[in-house]
Tab-separated table of C-alpha atoms in Angstrom:
chain	number	residue	atom	x	y	z
A	1	MET	CA	-71.742	-100.283	17.264
A	2	GLN	CA	-70.219	-102.739	19.667
A	3	GLY	CA	-71.872	-105.147	22.040
A	4	LEU	CA	-72.114	-105.291	25.777
A	5	ILE	CA	-72.371	-108.495	27.677
A	6	GLY	CA	-73.130	-108.252	31.338
A	7	ARG	CA	-73.613	-111.413	33.371
A	8	ARG	CA	-76.060	-112.741	30.843
A	9	VAL	CA	-76.985	-109.282	29.589
A	10	LEU	CA	-76.760	-108.680	25.857
A	11	SER	CA	-76.936	-105.082	24.712
A	12	GLY	CA	-75.454	-102.706	22.155
A	13	THR	CA	-73.038	-99.811	22.611
A	14	ALA	CA	-70.777	-97.331	20.845
A	15	GLN	CA	-66.984	-97.348	20.971
A	16	SER	CA	-66.493	-98.034	24.673
A	17	LEU	CA	-63.733	-100.485	25.392
A	18	LEU	CA	-63.970	-99.796	29.101
A	19	ARG	CA	-67.584	-100.838	29.290
A	20	GLN	CA	-66.955	-103.866	27.106
A	21	ARG	CA	-64.139	-105.009	29.383
A	22	CYS	CA	-66.150	-104.478	32.553
A	23	PHE	CA	-69.283	-106.207	31.360
A	24	SER	CA	-67.151	-109.170	30.379
A	25	GLN	CA	-65.807	-109.248	33.917
A	26	VAL	CA	-69.349	-109.503	35.221
A	27	ALA	CA	-69.916	-112.483	32.993
A	28	GLN	CA	-66.848	-114.193	34.406
A	29	SER	CA	-67.207	-113.392	38.100
A	30	GLU	CA	-69.521	-114.418	40.908
A	31	VAL	CA	-67.466	-112.708	43.630
A	32	LEU	CA	-69.192	-109.983	45.660
A	33	PRO	CA	-67.096	-106.816	45.226
A	34	ASP	CA	-65.715	-104.870	48.169
A	35	ASN	CA	-68.342	-102.132	47.877
A	36	GLY	CA	-71.151	-104.622	48.551
A	37	VAL	CA	-73.014	-104.456	45.213
A	38	ALA	CA	-74.612	-107.878	44.868
A	39	THR	CA	-74.182	-110.089	41.825
A	40	PRO	CA	-77.356	-109.628	39.733
A	41	LYS	CA	-79.677	-112.580	39.282
A	42	MET	CA	-81.612	-113.330	36.121
A	43	PRO	CA	-85.423	-113.442	36.275
A	44	LEU	CA	-86.905	-116.931	36.234
A	45	PHE	CA	-88.042	-118.180	32.831
A	46	ASP	CA	-89.923	-121.377	32.050
A	47	TYR	CA	-88.081	-122.559	28.965
A	48	THR	CA	-85.095	-124.797	28.359
A	49	PRO	CA	-83.749	-125.029	24.814
A	50	PRO	CA	-83.099	-128.425	23.255
A	51	PRO	CA	-79.472	-129.623	23.353
A	52	TYR	CA	-77.315	-128.066	20.683
A	53	THR	CA	-75.497	-130.540	18.436
A	54	GLY	CA	-74.146	-128.216	15.749
A	55	PRO	CA	-70.624	-126.896	15.110
A	56	THR	CA	-68.765	-125.016	17.822
A	57	ALA	CA	-68.270	-121.262	17.918
A	58	ASP	CA	-64.626	-121.718	16.857
A	59	GLU	CA	-65.642	-123.828	13.864
A	60	ILE	CA	-68.274	-121.309	12.791
A	61	LEU	CA	-65.818	-118.437	13.165
A	62	ALA	CA	-63.246	-120.229	11.009
A	63	GLN	CA	-65.919	-120.914	8.387
A	64	ARG	CA	-66.989	-117.262	8.336
A	65	LYS	CA	-63.419	-116.076	7.937
A	66	GLU	CA	-62.891	-118.338	4.934
A	67	TYR	CA	-66.190	-118.036	3.072
A	68	LEU	CA	-67.885	-114.764	4.094
A	69	SER	CA	-67.000	-111.150	3.444
A	70	PRO	CA	-64.210	-109.734	5.610
A	71	SER	CA	-66.436	-106.669	6.071
A	72	MET	CA	-68.630	-108.715	8.422
A	73	PHE	CA	-67.614	-107.832	11.961
A	74	TYR	CA	-68.827	-109.315	15.208
A	75	PHE	CA	-69.050	-108.422	18.870
A	76	TYR	CA	-66.573	-109.443	21.553
A	77	ASN	CA	-63.098	-110.915	21.419
A	78	LYS	CA	-64.761	-114.315	21.667
A	79	PRO	CA	-67.949	-114.026	19.591
A	80	LEU	CA	-71.141	-115.577	20.932
A	81	ASN	CA	-72.686	-118.552	19.169
A	82	ILE	CA	-76.417	-117.840	19.581
A	83	VAL	CA	-78.404	-120.967	18.738
A	84	ASP	CA	-81.839	-120.453	20.326
A	85	GLY	CA	-84.216	-117.654	21.247
A	86	LYS	CA	-87.477	-117.347	23.149
A	87	ARG	CA	-89.308	-114.091	23.836
A	88	GLN	CA	-86.780	-111.608	25.293
A	89	TYR	CA	-84.040	-114.188	25.858
A	90	LEU	CA	-81.266	-115.770	23.807
A	91	PHE	CA	-79.310	-118.989	24.422
A	92	ASP	CA	-75.783	-119.904	23.410
A	93	GLU	CA	-74.397	-123.309	22.438
A	94	SER	CA	-73.996	-124.328	26.090
A	95	GLY	CA	-77.612	-123.431	26.936
A	96	ARG	CA	-76.612	-120.303	28.822
A	97	ARG	CA	-79.391	-117.704	28.835
A	98	TYR	CA	-78.970	-114.005	27.992
A	99	LEU	CA	-81.339	-111.084	28.291
A	100	ASP	CA	-81.453	-109.638	24.784
A	101	GLY	CA	-80.990	-105.913	25.230
A	102	PHE	CA	-80.145	-105.439	21.551
A	103	GLY	CA	-83.209	-106.980	19.901
A	104	GLY	CA	-81.389	-107.772	16.679
A	105	ILE	CA	-80.729	-104.016	16.260
A	106	ALA	CA	-84.271	-102.963	17.235
A	107	THR	CA	-85.720	-105.649	14.959
A	108	VAL	CA	-87.234	-108.235	17.303
A	109	SER	CA	-90.425	-106.496	18.358
A	110	CYS	CA	-92.720	-109.313	19.539
A	111	GLY	CA	-89.993	-111.472	21.031
A	112	HIS	CA	-87.911	-114.289	19.596
A	113	CYS	CA	-89.875	-117.131	17.985
A	114	HIS	CA	-93.263	-115.741	18.971
A	115	PRO	CA	-95.689	-118.632	18.375
A	116	ASP	CA	-98.253	-116.507	16.492
A	117	VAL	CA	-95.633	-115.145	14.102
A	118	VAL	CA	-94.036	-118.558	13.617
A	119	GLU	CA	-97.431	-120.110	12.919
A	120	ALA	CA	-98.279	-117.465	10.322
A	121	ILE	CA	-94.952	-118.018	8.548
A	122	VAL	CA	-95.215	-121.804	8.580
A	123	ASN	CA	-98.846	-121.889	7.455
A	124	GLN	CA	-98.213	-119.503	4.568
A	125	THR	CA	-95.041	-121.349	3.550
A	126	LYS	CA	-96.972	-124.598	3.409
A	127	ARG	CA	-99.560	-122.975	1.147
A	128	ILE	CA	-97.389	-120.934	-1.224
A	129	GLN	CA	-94.016	-119.401	-0.478
A	130	HIS	CA	-93.582	-117.198	-3.537
A	131	SER	CA	-95.037	-116.562	-6.942
A	132	THR	CA	-95.113	-112.860	-7.873
A	133	ILE	CA	-97.203	-109.802	-7.091
A	134	LEU	CA	-98.184	-109.897	-10.780
A	135	TYR	CA	-100.706	-112.515	-9.630
A	136	LEU	CA	-103.283	-111.987	-6.924
A	137	ASN	CA	-102.849	-113.183	-3.357
A	138	HIS	CA	-104.689	-111.782	-0.361
A	139	ALA	CA	-101.676	-111.748	2.004
A	140	ILE	CA	-100.115	-108.576	0.601
A	141	GLY	CA	-103.411	-106.677	0.544
A	142	ASP	CA	-104.397	-107.773	4.034
A	143	PHE	CA	-101.153	-106.502	5.487
A	144	ALA	CA	-101.153	-103.261	3.479
A	145	GLN	CA	-104.653	-102.451	4.720
A	146	ALA	CA	-103.750	-103.223	8.330
A	147	LEU	CA	-100.566	-101.152	8.063
A	148	ALA	CA	-102.419	-98.179	6.575
A	149	SER	CA	-104.846	-98.265	9.504
A	150	LYS	CA	-101.955	-97.456	11.855
A	151	LEU	CA	-100.985	-94.285	9.976
A	152	PRO	CA	-102.597	-90.830	10.027
A	153	ALA	CA	-104.232	-88.736	7.318
A	154	ASN	CA	-104.133	-90.114	3.785
A	155	LEU	CA	-101.016	-92.257	4.205
A	156	LYS	CA	-102.433	-95.477	2.804
A	157	VAL	CA	-100.540	-96.562	-0.337
A	158	VAL	CA	-97.903	-99.175	0.495
A	159	PHE	CA	-94.844	-100.327	-1.445
A	160	PHE	CA	-93.171	-103.359	0.110
A	161	THR	CA	-89.404	-103.872	0.074
A	162	ASN	CA	-86.945	-106.266	1.712
A	163	SER	CA	-85.077	-103.865	3.995
A	164	GLY	CA	-84.855	-100.375	5.412
A	165	THR	CA	-82.159	-99.398	2.934
A	166	GLU	CA	-84.428	-100.364	0.049
A	167	ALA	CA	-87.337	-98.488	1.605
A	168	ASN	CA	-85.308	-95.306	2.034
A	169	GLU	CA	-83.868	-95.567	-1.482
A	170	LEU	CA	-87.404	-95.792	-2.858
A	171	ALA	CA	-88.612	-92.897	-0.715
A	172	MET	CA	-85.814	-90.662	-2.015
A	173	LEU	CA	-86.644	-91.659	-5.597
A	174	ILE	CA	-90.347	-90.912	-5.092
A	175	ALA	CA	-89.611	-87.491	-3.567
A	176	ARG	CA	-87.334	-86.547	-6.443
A	177	LEU	CA	-89.836	-87.680	-9.059
A	178	TYR	CA	-92.789	-85.975	-7.409
A	179	THR	CA	-91.098	-82.612	-6.873
A	180	GLY	CA	-88.873	-82.501	-9.925
A	181	SER	CA	-86.011	-81.512	-7.632
A	182	HIS	CA	-82.880	-83.459	-6.760
A	183	ASP	CA	-81.705	-81.929	-3.483
A	184	ILE	CA	-82.524	-83.762	-0.253
A	185	ILE	CA	-81.716	-82.591	3.256
A	186	SER	CA	-80.866	-85.035	6.033
A	187	LEU	CA	-79.176	-84.645	9.405
A	188	ARG	CA	-75.607	-84.992	10.534
A	189	ASN	CA	-75.224	-88.171	12.581
A	190	ALA	CA	-78.062	-89.790	10.594
A	191	TYR	CA	-78.082	-93.330	9.255
A	192	HIS	CA	-80.483	-94.193	6.411
A	193	GLY	CA	-78.803	-97.119	4.660
A	194	ASN	CA	-75.758	-98.185	2.679
A	195	ALA	CA	-76.820	-98.170	-0.978
A	196	ALA	CA	-76.008	-95.431	-3.489
A	197	GLY	CA	-78.631	-92.870	-2.469
A	198	THR	CA	-79.001	-93.710	1.194
A	199	MET	CA	-75.260	-93.646	1.762
A	200	GLY	CA	-75.443	-90.038	0.646
A	201	ALA	CA	-78.215	-89.347	3.165
A	202	THR	CA	-76.228	-91.072	5.889
A	203	ALA	CA	-73.919	-88.694	7.750
A	204	GLN	CA	-71.544	-90.880	9.732
A	205	GLY	CA	-68.106	-91.265	8.204
A	206	ASN	CA	-67.594	-94.892	9.221
A	207	TRP	CA	-70.607	-95.898	7.084
A	208	LYS	CA	-69.619	-93.915	3.968
A	209	PHE	CA	-67.351	-95.201	1.206
A	210	ASN	CA	-65.464	-92.812	-1.061
A	211	VAL	CA	-67.875	-93.020	-3.994
A	212	ILE	CA	-70.100	-90.429	-5.664
A	213	GLN	CA	-72.918	-89.367	-3.341
A	214	SER	CA	-74.782	-86.442	-4.840
A	215	GLY	CA	-77.677	-84.193	-4.009
A	216	VAL	CA	-77.785	-84.496	-0.217
A	217	HIS	CA	-77.150	-81.681	2.261
A	218	HIS	CA	-76.575	-82.457	5.933
A	219	ALA	CA	-78.069	-80.084	8.481
A	220	VAL	CA	-76.800	-79.480	12.012
A	221	ASN	CA	-78.041	-82.266	14.252
A	222	PRO	CA	-80.700	-81.038	16.736
A	223	ASP	CA	-79.163	-83.016	19.590
A	224	PRO	CA	-80.613	-81.632	22.847
A	225	TYR	CA	-77.806	-83.203	24.891
A	226	ARG	CA	-74.615	-82.501	22.946
A	227	GLY	CA	-75.833	-80.025	20.335
A	228	VAL	CA	-74.596	-76.470	19.929
A	229	PHE	CA	-78.047	-74.955	20.672
A	230	GLY	CA	-78.979	-77.296	23.504
A	231	ALA	CA	-82.684	-78.157	23.417
A	232	ASP	CA	-83.762	-75.153	21.325
A	233	GLY	CA	-85.316	-76.892	18.318
A	234	GLU	CA	-86.147	-73.725	16.397
A	235	LYS	CA	-82.526	-72.534	16.382
A	236	TYR	CA	-81.433	-75.822	14.805
A	237	ALA	CA	-84.238	-75.471	12.261
A	238	ASN	CA	-82.728	-72.201	11.032
A	239	ASP	CA	-79.834	-74.205	9.610
A	240	VAL	CA	-82.228	-76.103	7.337
A	241	GLN	CA	-83.579	-72.807	6.028
A	242	ASP	CA	-80.002	-71.627	5.443
A	243	LEU	CA	-79.227	-74.818	3.489
A	244	ILE	CA	-82.268	-74.230	1.311
A	245	ASP	CA	-81.375	-70.560	0.761
A	246	PHE	CA	-77.662	-70.963	0.087
A	247	GLY	CA	-77.084	-74.597	-0.883
A	248	THR	CA	-79.942	-75.219	-3.311
A	249	SER	CA	-81.920	-73.439	-6.030
A	250	GLY	CA	-84.550	-72.707	-3.413
A	251	HIS	CA	-86.461	-75.843	-4.295
A	252	VAL	CA	-85.814	-79.229	-2.683
A	253	ALA	CA	-87.078	-82.767	-3.131
A	254	GLY	CA	-87.426	-83.455	0.564
A	255	PHE	CA	-86.198	-83.664	4.111
A	256	MET	CA	-85.455	-87.078	5.621
A	257	CYS	CA	-84.898	-87.846	9.290
A	258	GLU	CA	-85.390	-90.299	12.121
A	259	ALA	CA	-87.440	-89.066	15.079
A	260	ILE	CA	-84.868	-90.810	17.279
A	261	GLN	CA	-81.517	-91.521	15.658
A	262	GLY	CA	-80.744	-95.216	16.086
A	263	VAL	CA	-77.280	-96.010	14.764
A	264	GLY	CA	-76.284	-92.480	15.765
A	265	GLY	CA	-76.577	-93.358	19.454
A	266	ILE	CA	-80.303	-93.125	20.330
A	267	VAL	CA	-80.479	-89.339	19.919
A	268	GLU	CA	-83.872	-87.685	20.319
A	269	LEU	CA	-84.544	-84.575	18.249
A	270	ALA	CA	-85.034	-81.313	20.120
A	271	GLN	CA	-88.706	-80.454	20.579
A	272	GLY	CA	-89.990	-77.773	18.222
A	273	TYR	CA	-87.505	-78.764	15.537
A	274	LEU	CA	-89.622	-80.862	13.186
A	275	PRO	CA	-92.617	-78.474	12.940
A	276	ALA	CA	-90.280	-75.581	12.055
A	277	VAL	CA	-88.356	-77.658	9.508
A	278	TYR	CA	-91.602	-78.991	8.067
A	279	ASN	CA	-92.701	-75.423	7.272
A	280	SER	CA	-89.388	-74.529	5.628
A	281	VAL	CA	-89.317	-77.687	3.499
A	282	LYS	CA	-92.943	-77.275	2.423
A	283	LYS	CA	-92.297	-73.680	1.324
A	284	ALA	CA	-89.407	-74.999	-0.783
A	285	GLY	CA	-91.720	-77.520	-2.465
A	286	GLY	CA	-90.261	-80.558	-0.709
A	287	LEU	CA	-91.707	-83.645	0.950
A	288	PHE	CA	-91.127	-84.763	4.506
A	289	ILE	CA	-89.815	-88.337	4.738
A	290	ALA	CA	-90.059	-89.969	8.172
A	291	ASP	CA	-87.554	-92.801	8.601
A	292	GLU	CA	-89.265	-95.114	11.100
A	293	VAL	CA	-87.018	-98.098	10.440
A	294	GLN	CA	-85.818	-98.253	14.046
A	295	CYS	CA	-88.219	-96.175	16.129
A	296	GLY	CA	-91.481	-97.322	14.529
A	297	PHE	CA	-93.823	-100.147	15.510
A	298	ALA	CA	-94.484	-99.043	19.096
A	299	ARG	CA	-90.830	-98.991	20.124
A	300	THR	CA	-91.078	-95.584	21.797
A	301	GLY	CA	-94.045	-96.724	23.890
A	302	SER	CA	-95.678	-93.289	23.941
A	303	ASN	CA	-96.565	-93.531	20.235
A	304	PHE	CA	-96.728	-96.159	17.512
A	305	TRP	CA	-94.535	-93.997	15.263
A	306	GLY	CA	-91.688	-91.751	16.339
A	307	PHE	CA	-92.868	-88.745	14.311
A	308	GLU	CA	-96.133	-88.666	16.284
A	309	GLY	CA	-94.212	-87.308	19.259
A	310	HIS	CA	-93.447	-84.121	17.296
A	311	GLY	CA	-96.899	-83.139	16.074
A	312	VAL	CA	-96.180	-83.494	12.360
A	313	VAL	CA	-97.579	-85.704	9.601
A	314	PRO	CA	-95.045	-86.793	6.957
A	315	ASP	CA	-95.661	-87.217	3.242
A	316	ILE	CA	-93.737	-90.514	3.134
A	317	VAL	CA	-93.025	-93.011	5.914
A	318	THR	CA	-90.361	-95.705	5.619
A	319	MET	CA	-90.188	-98.747	7.881
A	320	ALA	CA	-88.430	-102.097	8.338
A	321	LYS	CA	-86.816	-104.001	11.252
A	322	GLY	CA	-89.671	-104.323	13.790
A	323	ILE	CA	-92.206	-104.681	10.987
A	324	GLY	CA	-91.412	-108.389	10.602
A	325	ASN	CA	-89.831	-109.436	13.921
A	326	GLY	CA	-86.748	-110.594	12.021
A	327	ILE	CA	-88.267	-111.464	8.631
A	328	PRO	CA	-86.627	-109.491	5.755
A	329	LEU	CA	-89.370	-106.942	5.205
A	330	GLY	CA	-89.601	-103.188	4.674
A	331	ALA	CA	-92.181	-100.747	3.402
A	332	VAL	CA	-92.765	-97.265	2.065
A	333	VAL	CA	-96.154	-95.688	2.768
A	334	THR	CA	-97.342	-92.491	1.123
A	335	THR	CA	-100.460	-90.781	-0.225
A	336	PRO	CA	-102.251	-91.784	-3.433
A	337	GLU	CA	-101.206	-88.508	-5.060
A	338	VAL	CA	-97.517	-88.974	-4.334
A	339	ALA	CA	-97.593	-92.703	-5.144
A	340	GLU	CA	-98.805	-91.949	-8.656
A	341	VAL	CA	-95.314	-90.893	-9.786
A	342	LEU	CA	-94.123	-94.500	-9.991
A	343	THR	CA	-96.587	-95.161	-12.822
A	344	ARG	CA	-94.444	-93.028	-15.153
A	345	ARG	CA	-92.206	-96.034	-15.686
A	346	ASN	CA	-92.201	-99.609	-14.413
A	347	TYR	CA	-91.380	-100.070	-10.725
A	348	PHE	CA	-91.076	-103.621	-9.463
A	349	ASN	CA	-89.530	-105.530	-6.576
A	350	THR	CA	-89.282	-109.288	-7.066
A	351	PHE	CA	-89.487	-110.286	-3.412
A	352	GLY	CA	-91.142	-107.208	-1.914
A	353	GLY	CA	-94.601	-108.128	-0.655
A	354	ASN	CA	-94.220	-111.896	-1.031
A	355	PRO	CA	-96.877	-113.921	0.845
A	356	VAL	CA	-94.615	-115.304	3.590
A	357	CYS	CA	-93.166	-111.940	4.614
A	358	THR	CA	-96.474	-110.096	4.507
A	359	ALA	CA	-98.190	-112.874	6.472
A	360	ALA	CA	-95.461	-112.460	9.092
A	361	GLY	CA	-95.898	-108.690	9.101
A	362	LEU	CA	-99.637	-108.967	9.675
A	363	ALA	CA	-99.047	-111.410	12.516
A	364	VAL	CA	-96.599	-108.946	14.115
A	365	LEU	CA	-99.190	-106.166	14.018
A	366	LYS	CA	-101.776	-108.443	15.595
A	367	VAL	CA	-99.402	-109.509	18.377
A	368	ILE	CA	-98.457	-105.907	19.174
A	369	GLU	CA	-102.130	-105.079	19.562
A	370	LYS	CA	-103.262	-108.290	21.281
A	371	GLU	CA	-100.485	-108.266	23.860
A	372	LYS	CA	-100.552	-104.477	24.253
A	373	LEU	CA	-96.822	-104.278	23.611
A	374	GLN	CA	-96.910	-100.538	23.037
A	375	ASP	CA	-98.340	-100.068	26.530
A	376	ASN	CA	-95.754	-102.491	27.883
A	377	ALA	CA	-92.917	-100.590	26.206
A	378	PHE	CA	-94.184	-97.381	27.789
A	379	VAL	CA	-94.696	-98.787	31.301
A	380	VAL	CA	-91.553	-100.910	31.489
A	381	GLY	CA	-89.526	-98.359	29.536
A	382	SER	CA	-90.531	-95.601	31.955
A	383	TYR	CA	-89.548	-97.826	34.869
A	384	LEU	CA	-86.231	-98.637	33.208
A	385	LYS	CA	-85.593	-94.931	32.670
A	386	GLU	CA	-86.221	-94.218	36.361
A	387	ARG	CA	-83.777	-96.909	37.410
A	388	LEU	CA	-81.127	-95.819	34.920
A	389	ASN	CA	-81.449	-92.202	36.019
A	390	ALA	CA	-81.002	-93.319	39.611
A	391	LEU	CA	-77.835	-95.107	38.498
A	392	LYS	CA	-76.688	-91.906	36.804
A	393	ASP	CA	-77.160	-90.045	40.082
A	394	LYS	CA	-75.093	-92.692	41.859
A	395	TYR	CA	-72.102	-92.432	39.529
A	396	GLU	CA	-71.055	-88.912	38.619
A	397	HIS	CA	-69.273	-89.930	35.400
A	398	LEU	CA	-72.477	-91.248	33.801
A	399	GLY	CA	-74.187	-88.873	31.372
A	400	VAL	CA	-77.813	-88.086	30.632
A	401	LEU	CA	-80.017	-90.980	29.534
A	402	ILE	CA	-81.609	-90.457	26.123
A	403	GLY	CA	-84.663	-92.194	24.667
A	404	LYS	CA	-88.062	-93.557	25.582
A	405	GLY	CA	-90.040	-96.809	25.687
A	406	GLY	CA	-87.845	-99.644	24.441
A	407	PHE	CA	-85.286	-97.335	22.842
A	408	TYR	CA	-82.577	-95.974	25.148
A	409	GLY	CA	-78.968	-95.011	24.824
A	410	ASN	CA	-76.050	-92.596	25.173
A	411	VAL	CA	-72.838	-94.520	24.449
A	412	PHE	CA	-74.605	-97.783	25.368
A	413	ARG	CA	-77.707	-98.937	23.513
A	414	ILE	CA	-80.809	-100.655	24.906
A	415	THR	CA	-83.342	-101.869	22.329
A	416	PRO	CA	-84.890	-105.064	23.737
A	417	PRO	CA	-87.929	-106.932	22.427
A	418	LEU	CA	-91.078	-105.029	23.439
A	419	CYS	CA	-92.172	-107.904	25.697
A	420	PHE	CA	-89.402	-107.198	28.234
A	421	THR	CA	-90.527	-106.935	31.859
A	422	LYS	CA	-89.790	-104.879	34.967
A	423	ASP	CA	-87.817	-107.839	36.315
A	424	ASP	CA	-85.701	-107.704	33.142
A	425	ALA	CA	-85.215	-103.973	33.653
A	426	ASP	CA	-84.094	-104.573	37.231
A	427	PHE	CA	-81.619	-107.203	36.109
A	428	LEU	CA	-80.258	-104.972	33.362
A	429	VAL	CA	-79.662	-102.022	35.682
A	430	ASP	CA	-78.300	-104.241	38.467
A	431	ALA	CA	-75.818	-105.739	36.000
A	432	MET	CA	-74.690	-102.268	34.950
A	433	ASP	CA	-74.402	-101.212	38.596
A	434	TYR	CA	-72.355	-104.317	39.380
A	435	THR	CA	-70.047	-103.672	36.453
A	436	ILE	CA	-69.508	-99.973	37.147
A	437	SER	CA	-68.813	-100.724	40.799
A	438	LYS	CA	-65.830	-102.803	39.742
A	439	ILE	CA	-64.155	-100.024	37.779
């Protein structure tokens, strides 16, 4: 992933140096180009951050280079120093405002520094920040109950973690224990994490180190735009059956996938794919694991969970990112029957389910419902899609737009906070139009 910065537009993208260069030009120029495309103007916003008195971007960059891992990369030749955030906007050290089209990698769901979420965190921190789930505290139970109410069928037993990687690692462990099988099937182009098991389930070479990664088979990606079978989901599903027949004993632990691939470029799965795969995996004794780390929590607008758009009910659901609006929080939700396997030995997570994080998670759920952010993601996301498709029609070298709600991409990536507005959508598209016009 790389970043895009249009004149105060902050978004994510794949390897596209051309777009990065052009969006930077927009940030630096106020000149009306020869073709008459006007310089985009930011929507008005009634907030001014307090003056920043901390170290400069250059000082922070030097500090990072000396004391932090060299594996930590950053966007832009001159990295941004983001010091303040409010709702769908970010502010740099000079007070300059940016529309956040990246959302902390689809993590900021309610908006930056939402007062209800901040209040819940502060109030719980003042009371007790951490003890252990070995003692009783109502915060973890309150959130687990509220979370279970958003899921279908008998998905109501919650294990809290600190991240999506942890959640997916636990889900893979549970599936293997429950079925007695080791083999798991995931998709090419998938991203599920960077620990021992999840790195195996991930199928993007730039996220995989040369270490032992066993027991995972990668099926052909059902990409309706670039895939070999177009939008025919059932043809892609045949590859999963072939993997079961020829690559395993005939029994598998599970199938893991995202309903919309996030790190893979916002790729929607072909319709008809998941129901067909679900049948094949069930016949092989496996569980269906829905990775909702990026597309869950109302991000698609049309549904609260991505899998709901495919007419299937998973056995295990993993989640993180938008669950806490930026708080380190993840979860695995499954049925009581499946959850029972972790009683065979001790399973424990020191920080998973601590009072501060679960209080934040409950506040996020309440804000999504109170402010109707799922409806907003659908309405504004649909409007954004219309405008982006119109832009595609204007410039013949632009490809098909992929995604829904607050989750769009295809080389570029748009995953803003769910509180973004139609005015924000207009600004975003106008900035892209302005940039492309200068190529």
